[in-house]
Short mmCIF file of C-alpha atoms in Angstrom, two decimals:
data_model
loop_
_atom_site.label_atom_id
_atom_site.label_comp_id
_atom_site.label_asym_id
_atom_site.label_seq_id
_atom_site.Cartn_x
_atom_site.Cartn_y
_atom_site.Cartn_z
CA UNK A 1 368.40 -49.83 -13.12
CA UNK A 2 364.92 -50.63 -14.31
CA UNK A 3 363.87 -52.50 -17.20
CA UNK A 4 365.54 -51.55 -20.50
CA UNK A 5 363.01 -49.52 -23.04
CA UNK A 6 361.71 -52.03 -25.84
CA UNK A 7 360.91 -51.13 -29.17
CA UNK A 8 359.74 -47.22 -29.93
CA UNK A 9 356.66 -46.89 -32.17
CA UNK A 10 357.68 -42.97 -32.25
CA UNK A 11 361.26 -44.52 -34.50
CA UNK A 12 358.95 -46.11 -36.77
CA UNK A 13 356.59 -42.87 -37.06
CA UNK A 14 360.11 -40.82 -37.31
CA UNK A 15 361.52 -42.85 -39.88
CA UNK A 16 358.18 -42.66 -41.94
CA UNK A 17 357.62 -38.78 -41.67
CA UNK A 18 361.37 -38.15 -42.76
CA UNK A 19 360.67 -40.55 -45.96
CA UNK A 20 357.37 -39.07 -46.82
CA UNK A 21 359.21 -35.69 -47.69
CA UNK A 22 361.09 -37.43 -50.21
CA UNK A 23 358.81 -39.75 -51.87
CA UNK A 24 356.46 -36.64 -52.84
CA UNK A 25 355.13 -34.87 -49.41
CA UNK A 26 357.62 -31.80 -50.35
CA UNK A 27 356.30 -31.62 -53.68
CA UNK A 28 352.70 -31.20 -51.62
CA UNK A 29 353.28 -28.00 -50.16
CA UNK A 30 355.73 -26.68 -53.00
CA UNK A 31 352.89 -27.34 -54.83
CA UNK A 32 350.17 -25.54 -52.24
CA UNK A 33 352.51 -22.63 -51.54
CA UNK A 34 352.27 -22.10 -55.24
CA UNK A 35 348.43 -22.26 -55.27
CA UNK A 36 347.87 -19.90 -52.37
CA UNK A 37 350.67 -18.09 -52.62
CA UNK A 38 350.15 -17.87 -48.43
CA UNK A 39 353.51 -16.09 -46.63
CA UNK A 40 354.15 -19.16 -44.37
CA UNK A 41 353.42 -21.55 -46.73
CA UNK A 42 356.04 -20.06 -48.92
CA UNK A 43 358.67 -19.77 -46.42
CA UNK A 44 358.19 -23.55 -45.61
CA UNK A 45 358.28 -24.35 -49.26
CA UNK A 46 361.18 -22.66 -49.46
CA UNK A 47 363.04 -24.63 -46.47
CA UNK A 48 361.42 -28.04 -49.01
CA UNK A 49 364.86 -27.66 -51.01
CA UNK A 50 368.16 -27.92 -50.75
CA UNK A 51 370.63 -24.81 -49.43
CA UNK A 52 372.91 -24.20 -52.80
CA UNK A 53 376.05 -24.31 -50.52
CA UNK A 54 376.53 -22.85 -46.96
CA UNK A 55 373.81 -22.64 -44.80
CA UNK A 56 370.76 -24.73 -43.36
CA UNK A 57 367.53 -25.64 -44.61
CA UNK A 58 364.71 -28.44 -43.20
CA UNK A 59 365.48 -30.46 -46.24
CA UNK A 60 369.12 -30.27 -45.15
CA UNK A 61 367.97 -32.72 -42.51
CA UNK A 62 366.24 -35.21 -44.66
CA UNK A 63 369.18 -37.18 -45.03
CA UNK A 64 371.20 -36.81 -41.50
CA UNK A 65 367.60 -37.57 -39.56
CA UNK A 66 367.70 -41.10 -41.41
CA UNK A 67 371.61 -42.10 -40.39
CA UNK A 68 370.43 -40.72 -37.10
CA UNK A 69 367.38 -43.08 -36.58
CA UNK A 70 369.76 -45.83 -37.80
CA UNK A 71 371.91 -44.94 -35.09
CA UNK A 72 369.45 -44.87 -32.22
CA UNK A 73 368.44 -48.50 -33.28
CA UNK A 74 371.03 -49.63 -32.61
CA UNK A 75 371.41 -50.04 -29.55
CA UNK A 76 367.77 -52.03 -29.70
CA UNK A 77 368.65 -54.24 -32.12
CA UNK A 78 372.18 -55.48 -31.18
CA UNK A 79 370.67 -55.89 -27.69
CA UNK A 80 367.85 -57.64 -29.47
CA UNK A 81 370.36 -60.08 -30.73
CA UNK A 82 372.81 -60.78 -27.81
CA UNK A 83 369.46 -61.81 -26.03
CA UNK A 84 368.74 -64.33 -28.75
CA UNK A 85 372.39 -65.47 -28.18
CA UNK A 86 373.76 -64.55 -31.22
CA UNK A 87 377.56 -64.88 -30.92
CA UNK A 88 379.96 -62.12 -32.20
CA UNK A 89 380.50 -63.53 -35.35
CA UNK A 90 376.91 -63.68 -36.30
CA UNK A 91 376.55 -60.00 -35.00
CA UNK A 92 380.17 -59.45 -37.55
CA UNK A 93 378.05 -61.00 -40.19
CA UNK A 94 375.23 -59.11 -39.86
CA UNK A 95 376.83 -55.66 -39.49
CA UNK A 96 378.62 -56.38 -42.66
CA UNK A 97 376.28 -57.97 -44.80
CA UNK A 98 373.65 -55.05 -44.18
CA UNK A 99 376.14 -52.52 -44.94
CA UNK A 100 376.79 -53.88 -47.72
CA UNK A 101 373.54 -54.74 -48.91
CA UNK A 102 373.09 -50.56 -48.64
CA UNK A 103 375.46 -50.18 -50.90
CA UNK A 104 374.28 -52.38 -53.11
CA UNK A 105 371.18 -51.08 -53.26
CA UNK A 106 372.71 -47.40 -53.59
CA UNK A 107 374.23 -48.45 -56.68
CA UNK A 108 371.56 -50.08 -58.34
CA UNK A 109 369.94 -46.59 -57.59
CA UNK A 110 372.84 -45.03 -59.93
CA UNK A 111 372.20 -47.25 -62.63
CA UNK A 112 374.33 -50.80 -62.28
CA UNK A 113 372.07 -52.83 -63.77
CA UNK A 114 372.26 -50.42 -66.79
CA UNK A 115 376.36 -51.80 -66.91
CA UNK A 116 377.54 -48.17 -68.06
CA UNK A 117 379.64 -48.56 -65.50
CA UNK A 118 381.86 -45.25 -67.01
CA UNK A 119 379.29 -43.03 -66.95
CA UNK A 120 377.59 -44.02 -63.74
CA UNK A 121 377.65 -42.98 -60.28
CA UNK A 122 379.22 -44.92 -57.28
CA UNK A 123 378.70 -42.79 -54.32
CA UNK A 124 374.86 -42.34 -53.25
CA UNK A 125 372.60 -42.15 -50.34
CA UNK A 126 372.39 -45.00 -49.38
CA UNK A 127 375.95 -46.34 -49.58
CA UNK A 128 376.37 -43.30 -47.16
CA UNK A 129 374.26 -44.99 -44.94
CA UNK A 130 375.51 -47.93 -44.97
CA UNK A 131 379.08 -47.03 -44.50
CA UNK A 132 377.93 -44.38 -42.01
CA UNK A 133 375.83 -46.96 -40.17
CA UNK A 134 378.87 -49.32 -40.44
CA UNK A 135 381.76 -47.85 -39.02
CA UNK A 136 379.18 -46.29 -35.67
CA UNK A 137 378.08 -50.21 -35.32
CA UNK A 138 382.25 -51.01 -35.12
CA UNK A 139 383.09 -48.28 -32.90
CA UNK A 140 379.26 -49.22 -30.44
CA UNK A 141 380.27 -52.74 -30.53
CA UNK A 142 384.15 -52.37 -29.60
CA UNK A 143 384.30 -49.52 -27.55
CA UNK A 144 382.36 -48.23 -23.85
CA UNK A 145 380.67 -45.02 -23.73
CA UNK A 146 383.49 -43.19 -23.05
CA UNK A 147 385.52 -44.70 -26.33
CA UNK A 148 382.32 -43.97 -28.24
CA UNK A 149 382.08 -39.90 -27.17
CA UNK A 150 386.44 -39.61 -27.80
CA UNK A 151 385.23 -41.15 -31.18
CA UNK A 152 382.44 -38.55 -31.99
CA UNK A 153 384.88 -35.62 -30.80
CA UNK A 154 388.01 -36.82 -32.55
CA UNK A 155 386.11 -37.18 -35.91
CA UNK A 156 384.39 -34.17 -35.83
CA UNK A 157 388.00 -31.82 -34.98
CA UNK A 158 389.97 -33.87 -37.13
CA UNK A 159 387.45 -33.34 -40.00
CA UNK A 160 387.83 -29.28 -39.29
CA UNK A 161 391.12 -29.57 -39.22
CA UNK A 162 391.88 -31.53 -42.40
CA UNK A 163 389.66 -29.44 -44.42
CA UNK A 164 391.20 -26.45 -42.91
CA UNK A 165 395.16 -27.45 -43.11
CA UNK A 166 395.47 -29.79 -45.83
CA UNK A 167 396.30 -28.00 -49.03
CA UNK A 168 394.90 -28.96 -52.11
CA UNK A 169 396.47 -28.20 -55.45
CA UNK A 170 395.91 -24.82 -57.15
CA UNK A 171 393.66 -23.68 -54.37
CA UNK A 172 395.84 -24.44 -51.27
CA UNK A 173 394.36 -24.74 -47.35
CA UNK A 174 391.36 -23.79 -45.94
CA UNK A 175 389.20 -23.20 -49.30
CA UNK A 176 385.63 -24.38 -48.76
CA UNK A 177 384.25 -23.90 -52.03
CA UNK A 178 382.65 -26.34 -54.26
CA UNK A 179 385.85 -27.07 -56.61
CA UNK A 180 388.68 -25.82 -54.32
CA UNK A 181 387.68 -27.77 -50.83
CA UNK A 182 390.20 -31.02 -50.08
CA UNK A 183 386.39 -33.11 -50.25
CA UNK A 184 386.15 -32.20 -53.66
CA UNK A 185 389.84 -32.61 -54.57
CA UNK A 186 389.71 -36.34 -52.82
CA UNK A 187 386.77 -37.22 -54.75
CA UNK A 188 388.02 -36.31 -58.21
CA UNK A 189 391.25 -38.13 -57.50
CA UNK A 190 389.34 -41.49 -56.06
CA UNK A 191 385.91 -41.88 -56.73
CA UNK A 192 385.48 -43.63 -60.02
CA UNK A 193 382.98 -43.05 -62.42
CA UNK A 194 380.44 -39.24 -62.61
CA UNK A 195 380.47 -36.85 -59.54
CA UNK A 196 376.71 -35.48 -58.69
CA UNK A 197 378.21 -32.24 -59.39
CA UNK A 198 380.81 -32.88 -61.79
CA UNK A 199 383.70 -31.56 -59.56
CA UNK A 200 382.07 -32.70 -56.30
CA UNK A 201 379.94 -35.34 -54.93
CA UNK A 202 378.11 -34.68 -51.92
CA UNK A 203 378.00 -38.49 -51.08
CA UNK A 204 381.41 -38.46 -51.66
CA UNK A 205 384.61 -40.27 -50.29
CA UNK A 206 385.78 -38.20 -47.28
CA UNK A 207 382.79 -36.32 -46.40
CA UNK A 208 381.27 -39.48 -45.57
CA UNK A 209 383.66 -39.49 -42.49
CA UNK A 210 381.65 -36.78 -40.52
CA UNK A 211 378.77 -38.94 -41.35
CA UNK A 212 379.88 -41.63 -38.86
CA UNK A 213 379.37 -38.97 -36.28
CA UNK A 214 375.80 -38.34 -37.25
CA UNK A 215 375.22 -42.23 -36.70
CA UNK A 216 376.93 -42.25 -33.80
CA UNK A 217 374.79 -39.07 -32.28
CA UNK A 218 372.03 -41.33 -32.94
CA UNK A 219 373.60 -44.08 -30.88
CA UNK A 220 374.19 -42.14 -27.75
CA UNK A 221 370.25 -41.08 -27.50
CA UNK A 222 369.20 -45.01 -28.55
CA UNK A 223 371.74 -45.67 -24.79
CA UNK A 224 370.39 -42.90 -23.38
CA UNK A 225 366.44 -44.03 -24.41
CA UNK A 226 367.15 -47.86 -23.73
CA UNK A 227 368.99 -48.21 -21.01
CA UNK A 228 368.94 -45.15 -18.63
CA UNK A 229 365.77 -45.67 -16.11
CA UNK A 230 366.40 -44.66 -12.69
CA UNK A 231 365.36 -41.24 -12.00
CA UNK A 232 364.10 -40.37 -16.13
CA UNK A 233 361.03 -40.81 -16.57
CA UNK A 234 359.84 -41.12 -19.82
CA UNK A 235 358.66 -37.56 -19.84
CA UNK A 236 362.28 -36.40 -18.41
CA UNK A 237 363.97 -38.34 -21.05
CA UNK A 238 361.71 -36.37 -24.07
CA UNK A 239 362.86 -33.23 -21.96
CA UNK A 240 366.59 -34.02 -21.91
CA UNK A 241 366.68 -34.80 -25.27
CA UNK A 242 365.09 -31.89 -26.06
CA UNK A 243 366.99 -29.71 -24.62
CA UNK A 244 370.24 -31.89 -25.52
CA UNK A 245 369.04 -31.31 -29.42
CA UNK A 246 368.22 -27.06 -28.73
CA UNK A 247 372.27 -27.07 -27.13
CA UNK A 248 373.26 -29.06 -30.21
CA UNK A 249 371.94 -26.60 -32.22
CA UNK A 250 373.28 -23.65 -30.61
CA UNK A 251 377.00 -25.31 -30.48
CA UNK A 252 376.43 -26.31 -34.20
CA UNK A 253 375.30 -22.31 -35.33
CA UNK A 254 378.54 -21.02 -33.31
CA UNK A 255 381.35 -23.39 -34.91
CA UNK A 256 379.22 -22.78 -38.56
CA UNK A 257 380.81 -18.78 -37.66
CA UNK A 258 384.61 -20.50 -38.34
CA UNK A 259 383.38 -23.83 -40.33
CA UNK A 260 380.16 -23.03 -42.60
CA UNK A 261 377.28 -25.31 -42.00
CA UNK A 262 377.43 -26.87 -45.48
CA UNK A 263 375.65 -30.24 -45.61
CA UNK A 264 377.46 -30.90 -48.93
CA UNK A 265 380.40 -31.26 -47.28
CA UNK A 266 378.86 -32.53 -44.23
CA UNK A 267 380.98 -30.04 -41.53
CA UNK A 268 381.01 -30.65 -38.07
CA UNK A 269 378.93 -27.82 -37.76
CA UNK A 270 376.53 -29.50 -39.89
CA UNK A 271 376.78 -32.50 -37.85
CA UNK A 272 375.94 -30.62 -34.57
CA UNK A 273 373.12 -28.63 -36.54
CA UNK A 274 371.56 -31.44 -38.13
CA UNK A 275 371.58 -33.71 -35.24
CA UNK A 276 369.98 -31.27 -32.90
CA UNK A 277 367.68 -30.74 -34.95
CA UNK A 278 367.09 -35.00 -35.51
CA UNK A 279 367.15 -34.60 -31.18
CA UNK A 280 364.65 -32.41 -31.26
CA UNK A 281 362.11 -34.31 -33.67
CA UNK A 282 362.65 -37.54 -32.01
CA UNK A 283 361.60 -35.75 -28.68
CA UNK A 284 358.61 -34.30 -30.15
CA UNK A 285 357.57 -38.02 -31.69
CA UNK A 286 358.57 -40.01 -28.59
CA UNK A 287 356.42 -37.63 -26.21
CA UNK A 288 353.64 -38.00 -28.14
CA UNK A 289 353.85 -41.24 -29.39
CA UNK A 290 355.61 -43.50 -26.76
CA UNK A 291 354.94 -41.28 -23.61
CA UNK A 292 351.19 -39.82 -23.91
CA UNK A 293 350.83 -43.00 -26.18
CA UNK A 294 348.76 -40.78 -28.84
CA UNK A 295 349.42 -43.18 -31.48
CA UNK A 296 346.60 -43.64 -34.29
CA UNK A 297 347.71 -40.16 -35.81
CA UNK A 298 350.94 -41.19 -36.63
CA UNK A 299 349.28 -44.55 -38.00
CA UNK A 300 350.34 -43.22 -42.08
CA UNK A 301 353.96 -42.35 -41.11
CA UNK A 302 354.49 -45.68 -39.34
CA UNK A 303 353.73 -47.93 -42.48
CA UNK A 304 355.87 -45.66 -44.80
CA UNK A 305 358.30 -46.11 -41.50
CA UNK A 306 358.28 -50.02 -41.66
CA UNK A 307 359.59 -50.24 -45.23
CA UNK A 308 361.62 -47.36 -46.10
CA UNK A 309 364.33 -48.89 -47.89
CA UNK A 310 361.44 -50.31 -50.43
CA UNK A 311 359.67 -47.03 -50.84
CA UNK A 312 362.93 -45.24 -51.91
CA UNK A 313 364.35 -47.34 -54.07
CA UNK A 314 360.49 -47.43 -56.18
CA UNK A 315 361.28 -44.11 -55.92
CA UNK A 316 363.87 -44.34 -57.84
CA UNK A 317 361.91 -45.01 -60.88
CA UNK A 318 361.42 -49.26 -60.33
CA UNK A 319 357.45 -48.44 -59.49
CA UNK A 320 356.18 -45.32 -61.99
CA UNK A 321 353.92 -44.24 -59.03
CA UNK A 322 353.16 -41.05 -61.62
CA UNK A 323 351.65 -42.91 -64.14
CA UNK A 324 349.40 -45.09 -62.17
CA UNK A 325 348.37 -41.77 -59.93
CA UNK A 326 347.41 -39.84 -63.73
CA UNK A 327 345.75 -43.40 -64.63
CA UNK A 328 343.44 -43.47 -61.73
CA UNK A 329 342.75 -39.57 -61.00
CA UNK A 330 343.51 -38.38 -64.59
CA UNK A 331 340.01 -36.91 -64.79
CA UNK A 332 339.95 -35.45 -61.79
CA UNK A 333 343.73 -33.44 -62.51
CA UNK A 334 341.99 -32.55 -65.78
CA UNK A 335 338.93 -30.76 -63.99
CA UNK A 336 341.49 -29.19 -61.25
CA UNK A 337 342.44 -26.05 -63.38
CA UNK A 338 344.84 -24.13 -61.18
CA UNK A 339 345.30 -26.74 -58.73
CA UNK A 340 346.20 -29.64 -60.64
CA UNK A 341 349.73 -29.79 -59.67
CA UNK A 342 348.48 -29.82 -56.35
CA UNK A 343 346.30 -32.96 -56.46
CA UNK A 344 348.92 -35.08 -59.03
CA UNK A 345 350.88 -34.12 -56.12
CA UNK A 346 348.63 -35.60 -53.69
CA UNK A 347 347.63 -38.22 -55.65
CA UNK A 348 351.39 -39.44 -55.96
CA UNK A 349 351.82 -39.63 -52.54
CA UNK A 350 348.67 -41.42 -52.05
CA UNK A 351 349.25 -44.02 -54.81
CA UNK A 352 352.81 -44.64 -53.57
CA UNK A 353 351.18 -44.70 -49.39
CA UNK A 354 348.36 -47.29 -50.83
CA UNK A 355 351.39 -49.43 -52.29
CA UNK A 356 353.29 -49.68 -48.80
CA UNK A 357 349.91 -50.30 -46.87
CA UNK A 358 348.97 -53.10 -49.33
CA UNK A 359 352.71 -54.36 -48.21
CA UNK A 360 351.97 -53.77 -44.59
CA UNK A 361 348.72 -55.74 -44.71
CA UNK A 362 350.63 -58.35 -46.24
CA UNK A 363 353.26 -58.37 -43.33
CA UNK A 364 356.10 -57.72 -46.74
CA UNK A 365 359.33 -55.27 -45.28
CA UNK A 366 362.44 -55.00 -46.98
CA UNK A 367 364.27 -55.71 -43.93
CA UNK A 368 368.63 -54.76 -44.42
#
């Protein structure tokens, strides 16, 4: 075998164009669509939220792309660290403290440092992550490929078939809905605290289980990308991949015939749908980016990329990037007429991209 692949620019780009969606780029084109009132800008603004319950939308894959990326680091970064001779208890220590650390930061998302602890939420995005990110690093670490793809198969038919078997009380097996599904019922029962949706979280305590696939779908491209050189060329590896994410697809769309896609609940047909999908960007970005090494165009993504943890939790309301973009370009907004919502839109995102290049020039990442 050749020399393993070193460190892809195209993650970092990845990673920055899924986070810019969510720290105000949707709100962009929700907010041109609206303007222009175009045909295809409308039907992309309308993939910009969330499907209600079944189905599949591009803002669907938002949140599986990011677990994904996590899991195609990995194999990188615990290579990274065997190679600075790291034992196996500092590797134990790291996978733990991180995960943890995502948690952390998940709840101080909810509201910890508020100390309602009654009223606040304990499941979140991040946490998801982390736990997610957690269990794939246990299962890469312990296990060869061949443990790793029995792992990504079991959870995803034992997920079907306990949503599909196990009764739950007053609704019985097999009910997928919001109130009635055994994901629902388990949270209710276990998850202290408010649900997202009152009788449902969709960060919840068994649909996080699935998640651990999504990671671990990520993992098998990071071997794949890393360490597989004879014969794949670059160019052949963006193809495979490719063509790996179009068959996930396809696979996902025929089980979502007998098990919904439903990200909410986070089905194995989601799973399969999401990922090929998170397949198919990361070919597009790593053919671009690491194989035709067209790189300064991705230049804005990679520096929201580099410090995503950071950018979401300001997000979260500990930076009021709103304010400071109406303080700056109030007079301009005022003199927009019609397509003010458009540039406080833009000027959100630009405020909040300024932030995270000042930190970039600075060399500061929030590194977990």
């Amino acid at each position: 075998m050749g020399e393993p692949q070193k460190r892809l620019t195209s993650l970092d780009a990845l990673r920055g164009f899924d986070m810019f969606w969510i720290v105000g780029g949707a709100s962009v084109f929700i907010a041109l669509a609206n303007l222009t009132d175009w045909g295809v800008l409308n039907w992309f603004a309308h993939q910009l939220h969330h499907a209600e319950w079944d189905g599949f939308r591009f803002f669907d894959n938002i949140f599986p792309l990011f677990l994904f990326i996590a899991g195609v680091s990995m194999p990188f970064s615990f290579a990274k660290r065997v190679e600075n001779g790291q034992t196996w208890k500092q590797i134990y220590k790291h996978i733990f403290i991180r995960a943890g650390l995502l948690v952390l930061f998940g709840f101080i998302y909810n509201g910890l440092l508020q100390f309602n602890f009654e009223s606040m939420r304990y499941a979140s995005v991040l946490g998801r992550i982390g736990l997610g990110w957690l269990f794939a690093a246990l299962i890469y670490y312990h296990t060869s490929l061949r443990g790793q793809i029995i792992w990504f198969v079991a959870i995803l038919l034992l997920y079907w078939a306990a949503l599909m078997l196990i009764p739950v009380p007053g609704f019985g097996a097999g009910d997928l809905s919001m109130q009635g599904s055994l994901v629902g019922y388990v949270d209710r029962m276990l998850l202290p605290g408010v649900l997202y949706k009152t009788v449902h979280d969709p960060e919840g305590i068994l649909s996080t289980i699935p998640a651990v696939a999504t990671a671990l779908m990520g993992v098998f491209t990071g071997r794949f990308l890393r360490y597989v050189s004879e014969f794949w060329t670059p160019a052949r590896k963006a193809a495979a991949i490719l063509t790996a994410g179009a068959l996930s697809m396809g696979l996902g769309a025929l089980w979502g015939l007998v098990f919904p896609v439903n990200k909410n609940l986070w089905t194995s047909s989601f799973v399969l749908v999401a990922g090929g999908l998170s397949l198919i960007l990361l070919a597009v970005f790593y053919y671009v980016i690491d194989v035709r090494g067209m790189k300064k165009w991705a230049f804005p993504f990679v520096v929201i990329g580099l410090n995503p943890i950071t950018i979401y939790m300001c997000h979260g309301g500990f930076i009021d990037f709103g304010a400071t973009s109406e303080y700056v370009f109030g007079g301009v907004m005022s003199l927009a007429g019609a397509a003010e919502p458009l540039i406080a839109a833009v000027t959100y995102v630009l405020v909040g991209w300024l932030f995270l290049y000042a930190l970039y020039q600075l060399k500061l990442f929030l590194k977990v």
